Short mmCIF file of C-alpha atoms in Angstrom, two decimals:
data_model
loop_
_atom_site.label_atom_id
_atom_site.label_comp_id
_atom_site.label_asym_id
_atom_site.label_seq_id
_atom_site.Cartn_x
_atom_site.Cartn_y
_atom_site.Cartn_z
CA MET M 1074 -6.38 -24.16 25.59
CA THR M 1075 -10.06 -23.30 25.30
CA LEU M 1076 -12.31 -25.77 23.52
CA MET M 1077 -14.69 -24.21 21.05
CA SER M 1078 -17.79 -25.67 19.54
CA ARG M 1079 -18.30 -25.68 15.81
CA SER M 1080 -20.88 -22.92 16.00
CA CYS M 1081 -18.47 -20.80 18.07
CA ARG M 1082 -15.78 -21.31 15.44
CA ILE M 1083 -18.16 -20.21 12.70
CA ALA M 1084 -19.22 -17.22 14.78
CA GLN M 1085 -15.61 -16.15 15.33
CA ASP M 1086 -15.00 -16.35 11.59
CA GLN M 1087 -18.06 -14.28 10.89
CA ILE M 1088 -17.22 -11.49 13.32
CA VAL M 1089 -14.67 -9.95 10.97
CA ALA M 1090 -16.98 -10.39 8.01
CA VAL M 1091 -19.74 -8.62 9.94
CA LEU M 1092 -17.45 -5.75 10.82
CA ALA M 1093 -16.27 -5.46 7.23
CA GLY M 1094 -19.87 -5.39 6.09
CA SER M 1095 -19.45 -8.40 3.84
CA VAL M 1096 -22.04 -10.67 5.43
CA ASP M 1097 -25.64 -11.04 4.39
CA LEU M 1098 -28.55 -10.42 6.70
CA ARG M 1099 -29.23 -14.12 7.35
CA ASP M 1100 -25.68 -14.85 8.53
CA ARG M 1101 -25.71 -11.72 10.64
CA ARG M 1102 -28.90 -12.77 12.37
CA ALA M 1103 -27.40 -16.18 12.95
CA LEU M 1104 -24.37 -14.58 14.55
CA ASP M 1105 -26.55 -12.40 16.76
CA ALA M 1106 -28.57 -15.43 17.79
CA HIS M 1107 -25.43 -17.35 18.66
CA ALA M 1108 -23.99 -14.40 20.60
CA ALA M 1109 -27.21 -14.26 22.60
CA ARG M 1110 -26.61 -17.84 23.76
CA CYS M 1111 -22.80 -17.89 24.09
CA TYR M 1112 -21.26 -15.32 26.40
CA ARG M 1113 -17.75 -16.05 25.08
CA CYS M 1114 -18.71 -15.19 21.52
CA ALA M 1115 -20.72 -12.21 22.75
CA ASP M 1116 -17.59 -10.94 24.51
CA ALA M 1117 -15.49 -11.49 21.42
CA LEU M 1118 -18.06 -9.68 19.30
CA ARG M 1119 -18.25 -6.75 21.68
CA ASP M 1120 -14.47 -6.49 21.88
CA ALA M 1121 -14.18 -6.61 18.14
CA VAL M 1122 -16.84 -3.93 17.73
CA ALA M 1123 -15.15 -1.68 20.31
CA THR M 1124 -11.79 -2.04 18.59
CA HIS M 1125 -13.42 -1.56 15.21
CA VAL M 1126 -15.03 1.68 16.38
CA ALA M 1127 -11.77 2.89 17.93
CA LEU M 1128 -9.88 2.15 14.73
CA GLY M 1129 -12.51 3.92 12.68
CA ARG M 1130 -12.28 7.01 14.86
CA ALA M 1131 -8.48 6.95 14.97
CA PHE M 1132 -8.12 6.68 11.21
CA ALA M 1133 -10.88 9.20 10.43
CA PRO M 1134 -8.63 12.31 10.35
CA LEU M 1135 -6.03 10.44 8.33
CA ARG M 1136 -8.61 9.67 5.68
CA ALA M 1137 -8.79 13.41 5.00
CA ALA M 1138 -5.10 13.59 4.09
CA HIS M 1139 -4.57 14.44 0.46
CA THR M 1140 -1.78 15.26 -1.92
CA LEU M 1141 -1.39 18.08 -4.43
CA VAL M 1142 0.74 16.10 -6.87
CA ALA M 1143 -0.35 16.81 -10.43
CA PRO M 1144 -0.37 14.33 -13.33
CA GLY M 1145 2.29 16.46 -14.99
CA ARG M 1146 4.83 14.97 -12.60
CA VAL M 1147 4.02 11.50 -13.89
CA ARG M 1148 4.57 12.71 -17.45
CA LEU M 1149 7.89 14.22 -16.35
CA ALA M 1150 8.88 10.91 -14.76
CA LEU M 1151 7.94 9.08 -17.95
CA ARG M 1152 9.78 11.42 -20.32
CA PRO M 1153 13.03 9.91 -21.55
CA ALA M 1154 16.20 11.95 -21.28
CA PRO M 1155 16.81 14.04 -24.45
CA ALA M 1156 19.34 12.30 -26.69
CA SER M 1157 21.78 14.51 -28.61
CA PRO M 1158 22.85 13.38 -32.14
CA PHE M 1159 26.44 14.20 -31.20
CA ALA M 1160 26.33 12.15 -28.03
CA PRO M 1161 28.36 9.17 -29.45
CA LEU M 1162 31.03 11.49 -30.85
CA PHE M 1163 31.22 13.41 -27.61
CA GLY M 1164 31.58 10.19 -25.69
CA LEU M 1165 34.38 9.01 -27.98
CA ALA M 1166 36.24 12.32 -27.57
CA THR M 1167 35.86 12.08 -23.82
CA ARG M 1168 37.26 8.55 -23.75
CA LEU M 1169 40.21 9.59 -25.96
CA ALA M 1170 41.00 12.57 -23.72
CA GLU M 1171 40.86 10.38 -20.63
CA GLY M 1172 43.15 7.82 -22.25
CA THR M 1173 45.65 10.48 -23.30
CA VAL M 1174 45.80 11.97 -19.82
CA ALA M 1175 46.23 8.51 -18.28
CA LEU M 1176 49.08 7.71 -20.69
CA GLY M 1177 50.77 11.05 -20.01
CA VAL M 1178 50.62 10.62 -16.25
CA SER M 1179 51.95 7.04 -16.49
CA ALA M 1180 54.82 8.14 -18.73
CA PHE M 1181 55.71 10.96 -16.36
CA ILE M 1182 55.76 8.63 -13.36
CA LEU M 1183 57.86 6.05 -15.19
CA SER M 1184 60.38 8.58 -16.51
CA SER M 1185 60.75 10.16 -13.06
CA ALA M 1186 61.41 6.77 -11.52
CA VAL M 1187 64.03 5.89 -14.15
CA ALA M 1188 65.78 9.29 -13.80
CA GLY M 1189 65.87 8.88 -10.00
CA MET M 1190 67.63 5.53 -10.32
CA ALA M 1191 70.25 6.71 -12.89
CA PRO M 1192 73.62 8.01 -11.47
CA GLY M 1193 73.98 11.70 -12.26
CA GLU M 1194 74.53 14.97 -10.46
CA PRO M 1195 74.60 14.94 -6.69
CA ALA M 1196 71.43 15.86 -4.98
CA PRO M 1197 71.07 19.57 -4.22
CA ALA M 1198 71.83 20.80 -0.75
CA PRO M 1199 68.94 20.92 1.61
CA ALA M 1200 67.09 24.14 2.02
CA GLU M 1201 68.00 26.29 4.97
CA GLN M 1202 65.50 28.26 6.90
CA SER M 1203 66.18 31.94 7.25
CA ASP M 1204 63.69 34.37 8.68
CA GLY M 1205 60.79 32.24 7.60
CA VAL M 1206 61.97 32.05 3.97
CA ALA M 1207 63.46 28.88 2.53
CA VAL M 1208 66.70 29.72 0.66
CA HIS M 1209 68.75 27.25 -1.29
CA VAL M 1210 72.43 27.76 -0.59
CA SER M 1211 75.47 26.14 -1.93
CA ARG M 1212 77.86 24.61 0.54
CA SER M 1213 80.97 25.49 -1.40
CA PHE M 1214 81.40 29.16 -2.28
CA ASP M 1215 83.85 30.47 -4.72
CA ASP M 1216 84.16 33.68 -6.64
CA THR M 1217 81.90 32.57 -9.40
CA GLN M 1218 79.19 31.30 -7.11
CA PHE M 1219 77.95 33.86 -4.72
CA PHE M 1220 74.89 35.94 -4.51
CA TYR M 1221 73.26 38.43 -2.33
CA ARG M 1222 69.99 38.05 -0.74
CA TRP M 1223 68.77 41.37 0.46
CA VAL M 1224 65.81 41.38 2.68
CA ARG M 1225 64.01 44.63 2.83
CA ILE M 1226 62.54 45.32 6.21
CA GLY M 1227 60.41 48.40 6.47
CA ARG M 1228 60.51 50.40 9.66
CA TYR M 1229 57.62 52.52 10.56
CA ALA M 1230 57.45 55.38 12.96
CA PRO M 1231 55.80 54.79 16.35
CA ILE M 1232 52.06 55.13 16.29
CA ASN M 1233 52.04 58.18 18.59
CA ASP M 1234 54.25 60.08 16.17
CA LEU M 1235 52.01 59.15 13.29
CA LEU M 1236 48.99 60.52 15.03
CA ASP M 1237 50.67 63.85 15.62
CA PRO M 1238 50.60 65.82 12.36
CA SER M 1239 53.16 68.29 13.68
CA ILE M 1240 55.88 65.62 13.78
CA GLY M 1241 57.31 64.97 10.39
CA ILE M 1242 59.14 61.85 9.45
CA PRO M 1243 62.52 62.54 7.88
CA ARG M 1244 62.61 61.29 4.33
CA GLY M 1245 65.18 58.65 3.53
CA ALA M 1246 65.30 57.36 7.12
CA ASP M 1247 64.31 53.99 5.81
CA ASP M 1248 63.21 52.39 2.61
CA ALA M 1249 59.59 52.26 3.44
CA ASP M 1250 57.19 54.71 1.89
CA THR M 1251 56.31 57.49 4.22
CA PRO M 1252 52.91 56.78 5.64
CA GLU M 1253 50.24 59.39 5.55
CA PRO M 1254 49.36 60.83 8.96
CA VAL M 1255 46.04 59.52 10.19
CA ARG M 1256 43.76 61.36 12.53
CA GLU M 1257 42.93 59.61 15.78
CA SER M 1258 39.22 60.05 15.24
CA ALA M 1259 39.46 58.09 11.98
CA LEU M 1260 40.78 55.05 13.83
CA ARG M 1261 37.83 54.81 16.20
CA MET D 633 -16.49 31.06 -20.41
CA LYS D 634 -17.44 28.50 -23.02
CA PRO D 635 -14.21 26.50 -22.93
CA LYS D 636 -14.41 26.37 -19.13
CA LYS D 637 -17.94 24.99 -19.32
CA ALA D 638 -16.83 22.43 -21.88
CA GLN D 639 -13.94 21.39 -19.61
CA THR D 640 -16.28 20.99 -16.66
CA ARG D 641 -18.63 18.86 -18.73
CA ALA D 642 -15.72 16.71 -19.92
CA GLY D 643 -14.51 16.31 -16.33
CA GLU D 644 -17.95 15.16 -15.22
CA ALA D 645 -18.05 12.70 -18.11
CA ASP D 646 -14.68 11.29 -17.06
CA GLU D 647 -15.89 10.89 -13.49
CA ALA D 648 -18.83 8.86 -14.71
CA ARG D 649 -16.60 6.46 -16.63
CA SER D 650 -15.33 3.31 -14.94
CA ASP D 651 -11.64 2.58 -14.44
CA ARG D 652 -11.81 -0.01 -17.18
CA GLU D 653 -13.13 2.51 -19.70
CA LEU D 654 -10.54 5.06 -18.65
CA VAL D 655 -7.74 2.51 -19.00
CA TYR D 656 -8.86 1.63 -22.52
CA ALA D 657 -9.13 5.33 -23.42
CA ALA D 658 -5.68 6.05 -21.98
CA ARG D 659 -4.31 3.11 -23.94
CA ASP D 660 -5.55 4.83 -27.11
CA GLY D 661 -3.61 7.94 -26.18
CA ASP D 662 -6.31 9.88 -24.33
CA THR D 663 -4.25 11.93 -21.86
CA ARG D 664 -7.35 13.26 -20.12
CA ALA D 665 -8.50 9.73 -19.32
CA PHE D 666 -5.18 8.97 -17.64
CA ASP D 667 -5.42 12.23 -15.71
CA ALA D 668 -8.92 11.25 -14.55
CA LEU D 669 -7.54 7.94 -13.27
CA PHE D 670 -4.79 9.83 -11.52
CA TYR D 671 -7.13 12.25 -9.77
CA ARG D 672 -9.44 9.40 -8.80
CA HIS D 673 -6.81 7.32 -7.01
CA ARG D 674 -3.97 9.65 -6.04
CA ASP D 675 -5.23 10.49 -2.54
CA GLY D 676 -5.77 6.84 -1.59
CA ILE D 677 -2.30 5.90 -2.77
CA PHE D 678 -0.87 8.90 -0.96
CA ARG D 679 -2.52 7.82 2.31
CA LEU D 680 -1.30 4.27 1.89
CA GLY D 681 2.25 5.46 1.24
CA LEU D 682 2.02 7.84 4.16
CA ALA D 683 0.79 5.10 6.50
CA ILE D 684 3.69 2.81 5.57
CA THR D 685 6.56 5.27 5.14
CA LYS D 686 5.29 7.99 7.53
CA ASP D 687 6.93 10.53 5.25
CA PRO D 688 4.69 12.86 3.19
CA SER D 689 7.33 13.60 0.56
CA ALA D 690 8.06 9.90 0.12
CA ALA D 691 4.31 9.31 -0.19
CA ASP D 692 4.18 11.93 -2.96
CA GLU D 693 6.95 10.13 -4.80
CA ILE D 694 5.13 6.84 -4.36
CA VAL D 695 2.08 8.37 -6.04
CA VAL D 696 4.18 9.50 -9.00
CA ASP D 697 6.04 6.20 -9.30
CA THR D 698 2.87 4.15 -9.04
CA PHE D 699 1.20 6.03 -11.89
CA ALA D 700 4.40 5.98 -13.93
CA ARG D 701 4.32 2.19 -13.65
CA ALA D 702 0.65 2.16 -14.49
CA HIS D 703 1.32 4.20 -17.62
CA ARG D 704 4.06 1.82 -18.72
CA ALA D 705 1.74 -1.14 -18.08
CA LEU D 706 -1.30 0.34 -19.82
CA ALA D 707 -1.02 -2.06 -22.74
CA ARG D 708 -1.36 -5.13 -20.54
CA LEU D 709 -3.71 -3.82 -17.87
CA GLU D 710 -7.07 -5.58 -17.85
CA PRO D 711 -8.97 -4.28 -14.83
CA ASP D 712 -12.24 -6.09 -14.10
CA ASP D 713 -13.93 -2.99 -12.85
CA SER D 714 -11.65 -0.98 -10.60
CA LEU D 715 -7.96 -0.40 -11.04
CA ARG D 716 -7.59 0.24 -7.35
CA PRO D 717 -6.31 -3.18 -6.21
CA TRP D 718 -3.62 -3.19 -8.90
CA LEU D 719 -2.53 0.35 -8.09
CA TYR D 720 -2.50 -0.32 -4.36
CA ARG D 721 -0.46 -3.46 -4.82
CA VAL D 722 2.18 -1.49 -6.72
CA ALA D 723 2.03 1.27 -4.10
CA VAL D 724 2.49 -1.23 -1.26
CA ASN D 725 5.58 -2.69 -2.92
CA LEU D 726 7.02 0.76 -3.59
CA SER D 727 6.24 1.87 -0.04
CA TYR D 728 8.01 -1.09 1.52
CA ASN D 729 11.03 -0.39 -0.68
CA ARG D 730 11.08 3.17 0.62
CA ARG D 731 10.61 2.36 4.28
CA PRO D 732 13.08 4.16 6.53
CA ARG D 733 16.18 2.26 7.37
CA LYS D 734 16.75 0.99 10.88
CA GLY D 735 18.04 3.72 13.14
CA VAL D 736 16.38 6.51 11.18
CA VAL D 737 13.75 8.06 13.42
CA LEU D 738 10.84 9.65 11.59
CA SER D 739 7.98 11.49 13.19
CA PRO D 740 4.98 9.30 14.00
CA LEU D 741 2.15 9.03 11.52
CA GLU D 742 -0.18 11.32 13.43
CA ASP D 743 2.50 14.06 13.42
CA ALA D 744 2.99 13.71 9.69
CA VAL D 745 -0.69 14.04 9.06
CA ASP D 746 -1.42 16.79 11.56
CA GLU D 747 -0.01 19.36 9.19
CA LYS D 748 -2.25 18.21 6.42
CA VAL D 749 -5.52 17.67 8.22
CA THR D 750 -7.66 20.46 9.49
CA SER D 751 -9.01 19.84 12.94
CA ASP D 752 -12.60 18.70 13.30
CA GLU D 753 -15.17 20.84 14.90
CA GLY D 754 -15.68 20.30 18.59
CA SER D 755 -14.72 21.45 22.03
CA PRO D 756 -11.06 21.45 23.03
CA ALA D 757 -11.77 18.61 25.46
CA ASN D 758 -13.25 16.47 22.68
CA LEU D 759 -10.38 17.27 20.37
CA ALA D 760 -7.86 16.39 23.06
CA GLU D 761 -9.67 13.13 23.77
CA LEU D 762 -9.78 12.26 20.09
CA ALA D 763 -6.10 13.09 19.70
CA GLU D 764 -5.23 10.84 22.62
CA LEU D 765 -7.35 8.01 21.23
CA ARG D 766 -5.68 8.41 17.87
CA ARG D 767 -2.22 8.42 19.40
CA VAL D 768 -2.85 5.27 21.42
CA VAL D 769 -4.57 3.40 18.60
CA LEU D 770 -1.98 4.27 15.97
CA ALA D 771 0.82 3.35 18.37
CA ALA D 772 -0.90 -0.01 18.88
CA VAL D 773 -1.22 -0.44 15.09
CA ASP D 774 2.50 0.24 14.76
CA LEU D 775 3.18 -2.65 17.13
CA LEU D 776 1.48 -5.12 14.78
CA GLY D 777 3.49 -7.18 12.34
CA PRO D 778 3.76 -5.86 8.76
CA LYS D 779 1.17 -8.27 7.30
CA HIS D 780 -1.43 -7.53 9.93
CA ARG D 781 -0.71 -3.81 9.89
CA LEU D 782 -1.11 -3.69 6.13
CA VAL D 783 -4.52 -5.36 6.32
CA VAL D 784 -5.64 -2.91 9.02
CA VAL D 785 -4.40 0.10 7.06
CA LEU D 786 -6.00 -1.08 3.82
CA HIS D 787 -9.33 -1.66 5.53
CA TYR D 788 -9.59 1.20 7.98
CA LEU D 789 -7.59 3.90 6.20
CA ASN D 790 -8.24 3.14 2.56
CA GLY D 791 -11.66 1.57 3.00
CA LEU D 792 -10.96 -1.53 0.92
CA ASN D 793 -13.28 -4.47 1.39
CA LEU D 794 -12.04 -7.99 2.11
CA ALA D 795 -12.04 -9.06 -1.55
CA GLU D 796 -10.03 -6.02 -2.61
CA ILE D 797 -7.56 -6.52 0.23
CA ALA D 798 -7.16 -10.13 -0.86
CA GLN D 799 -6.25 -8.92 -4.36
CA VAL D 800 -3.80 -6.35 -3.02
CA VAL D 801 -1.96 -8.71 -0.68
CA ASP D 802 -2.38 -11.64 -3.09
CA CYS D 803 -3.91 -14.18 -0.73
CA PRO D 804 -7.32 -15.80 -0.19
CA ILE D 805 -10.12 -13.90 1.51
CA GLY D 806 -10.02 -16.37 4.42
CA THR D 807 -6.42 -15.37 5.11
CA VAL D 808 -7.38 -11.70 5.08
CA LYS D 809 -10.19 -12.43 7.51
CA SER D 810 -7.92 -14.30 9.88
CA ARG D 811 -5.27 -11.57 9.72
CA LEU D 812 -7.85 -8.91 10.46
CA HIS D 813 -9.29 -10.98 13.27
CA TYR D 814 -5.86 -11.52 14.78
CA ALA D 815 -5.02 -7.81 14.39
CA LEU D 816 -8.25 -6.79 16.14
CA ARG D 817 -7.52 -9.18 19.00
CA ARG D 818 -3.98 -7.86 19.41
CA LEU D 819 -5.18 -4.28 19.24
CA ARG D 820 -7.83 -5.04 21.80
CA THR D 821 -5.14 -6.33 24.15
CA HIS D 822 -3.09 -3.17 23.68
CA LEU D 823 -6.06 -0.85 24.08
CA SER D 824 -7.24 -2.55 27.25
CA ALA D 825 -4.14 -1.09 28.92
CA HIS D 826 -5.71 2.35 28.47
CA PRO D 827 -8.95 2.37 30.46
CA GLU D 828 -9.12 6.17 30.16
CA LEU D 829 -10.20 5.71 26.56
CA GLY D 830 -13.43 4.09 27.66
CA LEU D 831 -13.06 1.00 25.50
CA GLU D 832 -14.20 -1.52 28.05
CA PRO D 833 -17.37 -3.17 26.86
CA ARG D 834 -16.27 -6.50 28.28
CA ALA D 835 -16.05 -5.12 31.80
CA ALA D 836 -19.49 -3.60 31.49
CA PHE D 837 -20.86 -6.82 30.10
CA MET D 838 -19.27 -8.96 32.77
CA ALA D 839 -21.01 -6.89 35.44
CA SER D 840 -24.38 -7.96 34.13
CA PRO D 841 -25.94 -10.85 36.11
CA GLY D 842 -25.71 -14.33 34.68
CA ARG D 843 -23.54 -13.22 31.79
CA GLN D 844 -26.42 -13.99 29.51
CA ARG D 845 -27.80 -11.75 26.86
CA THR D 846 -31.48 -11.47 26.17
CA ALA D 847 -31.45 -8.96 23.33
CA PRO D 848 -29.43 -9.57 20.17
CA LEU D 849 -26.25 -7.58 19.75
CA ILE D 850 -26.66 -4.77 17.31
CA VAL D 851 -23.50 -4.37 15.34
CA GLU D 852 -23.27 -1.12 13.47
CA PRO D 853 -20.05 -1.06 11.48
CA VAL D 854 -18.35 2.31 11.31
CA ARG D 855 -19.01 3.98 7.99
CA LEU D 856 -15.73 4.27 6.22
CA ASP D 857 -15.08 6.78 3.52
CA ARG D 858 -15.27 4.37 0.62
CA ARG D 859 -15.01 5.51 -2.94
#
């Protein structure tokens, strides 16, 4: 730890005041006189001045920064939100609608749960997968319970035949509509 | 042309009025007086917000929020002469509330300002040297603690004197002095690691025989752009 005299302590305190320009001429002369005698304080003063100058130069371009904000934005920020005279009624209607929906959903969930627990008809047979289409079937067939499921599969002529306008497709060969012949150039 | 002339004359009259007069006029519903206050202080608040948040859009919002608070507080504002310390205090609080969260990487201050500041005149070499000095110094300022950094920014960027800084940070002038002194010492330590910047007066002084000075040191403080 470095021991400092009282005058050195005062000088160190005054360095910042000198740099900030808030020291009168008498104190400044006193500081200069002390720095002339004490090399430690002279060093400190020189370092402080060098840093002060560097800071001044570094911050100089930043001091030119400016904003284009207009006072109108402050007025906008201060303006209260417009209050509608029907706002309380609208709020009440909204709350009622929300309550009704909540009650309806709760009743539906409760009734579904009660119906699921009650003994009744057996559960329907599981769906069977057929050609990518789910079809419900009944396990037990009788004369009164049968149905057809007719899947219509269109067959189209080979592409080479379609491109040749001289080859006609016989009507009624399948259930698909006869496609129009397309010229090869149109496909490119 | 007449209304334009009248507007110009009114604007000049507003500029001549002190903050205290403008606050009293704005309190009586004079919108133009409040606008004059706004135009007088908006750039300083913007720079302060920019220095703390490093985000120009956040700094714009800080300007708006600060004056919105000032408008709400018009009835109880009693500025001695300048409203600046009060406004800056509000702006500092708002800026620290808007500081980026940890992990969010924003561009450094010099990058944020580069877009807004036109380059000074000078040779490319001088400009490059100045840019390097600015980069190193601002990086060193960023390494300071928040209290010391705030004092440095208020003094060197906003040009506040010690008494005004004391009002902004709400502490005695002696504390401001000691913080500034400590900040300068720390910065000096950081800058001494960059001899290419030519900030080595101590080395030059130590080379002199006897380490004794005969002529008094002439301290010329850098002129800051004070308003």
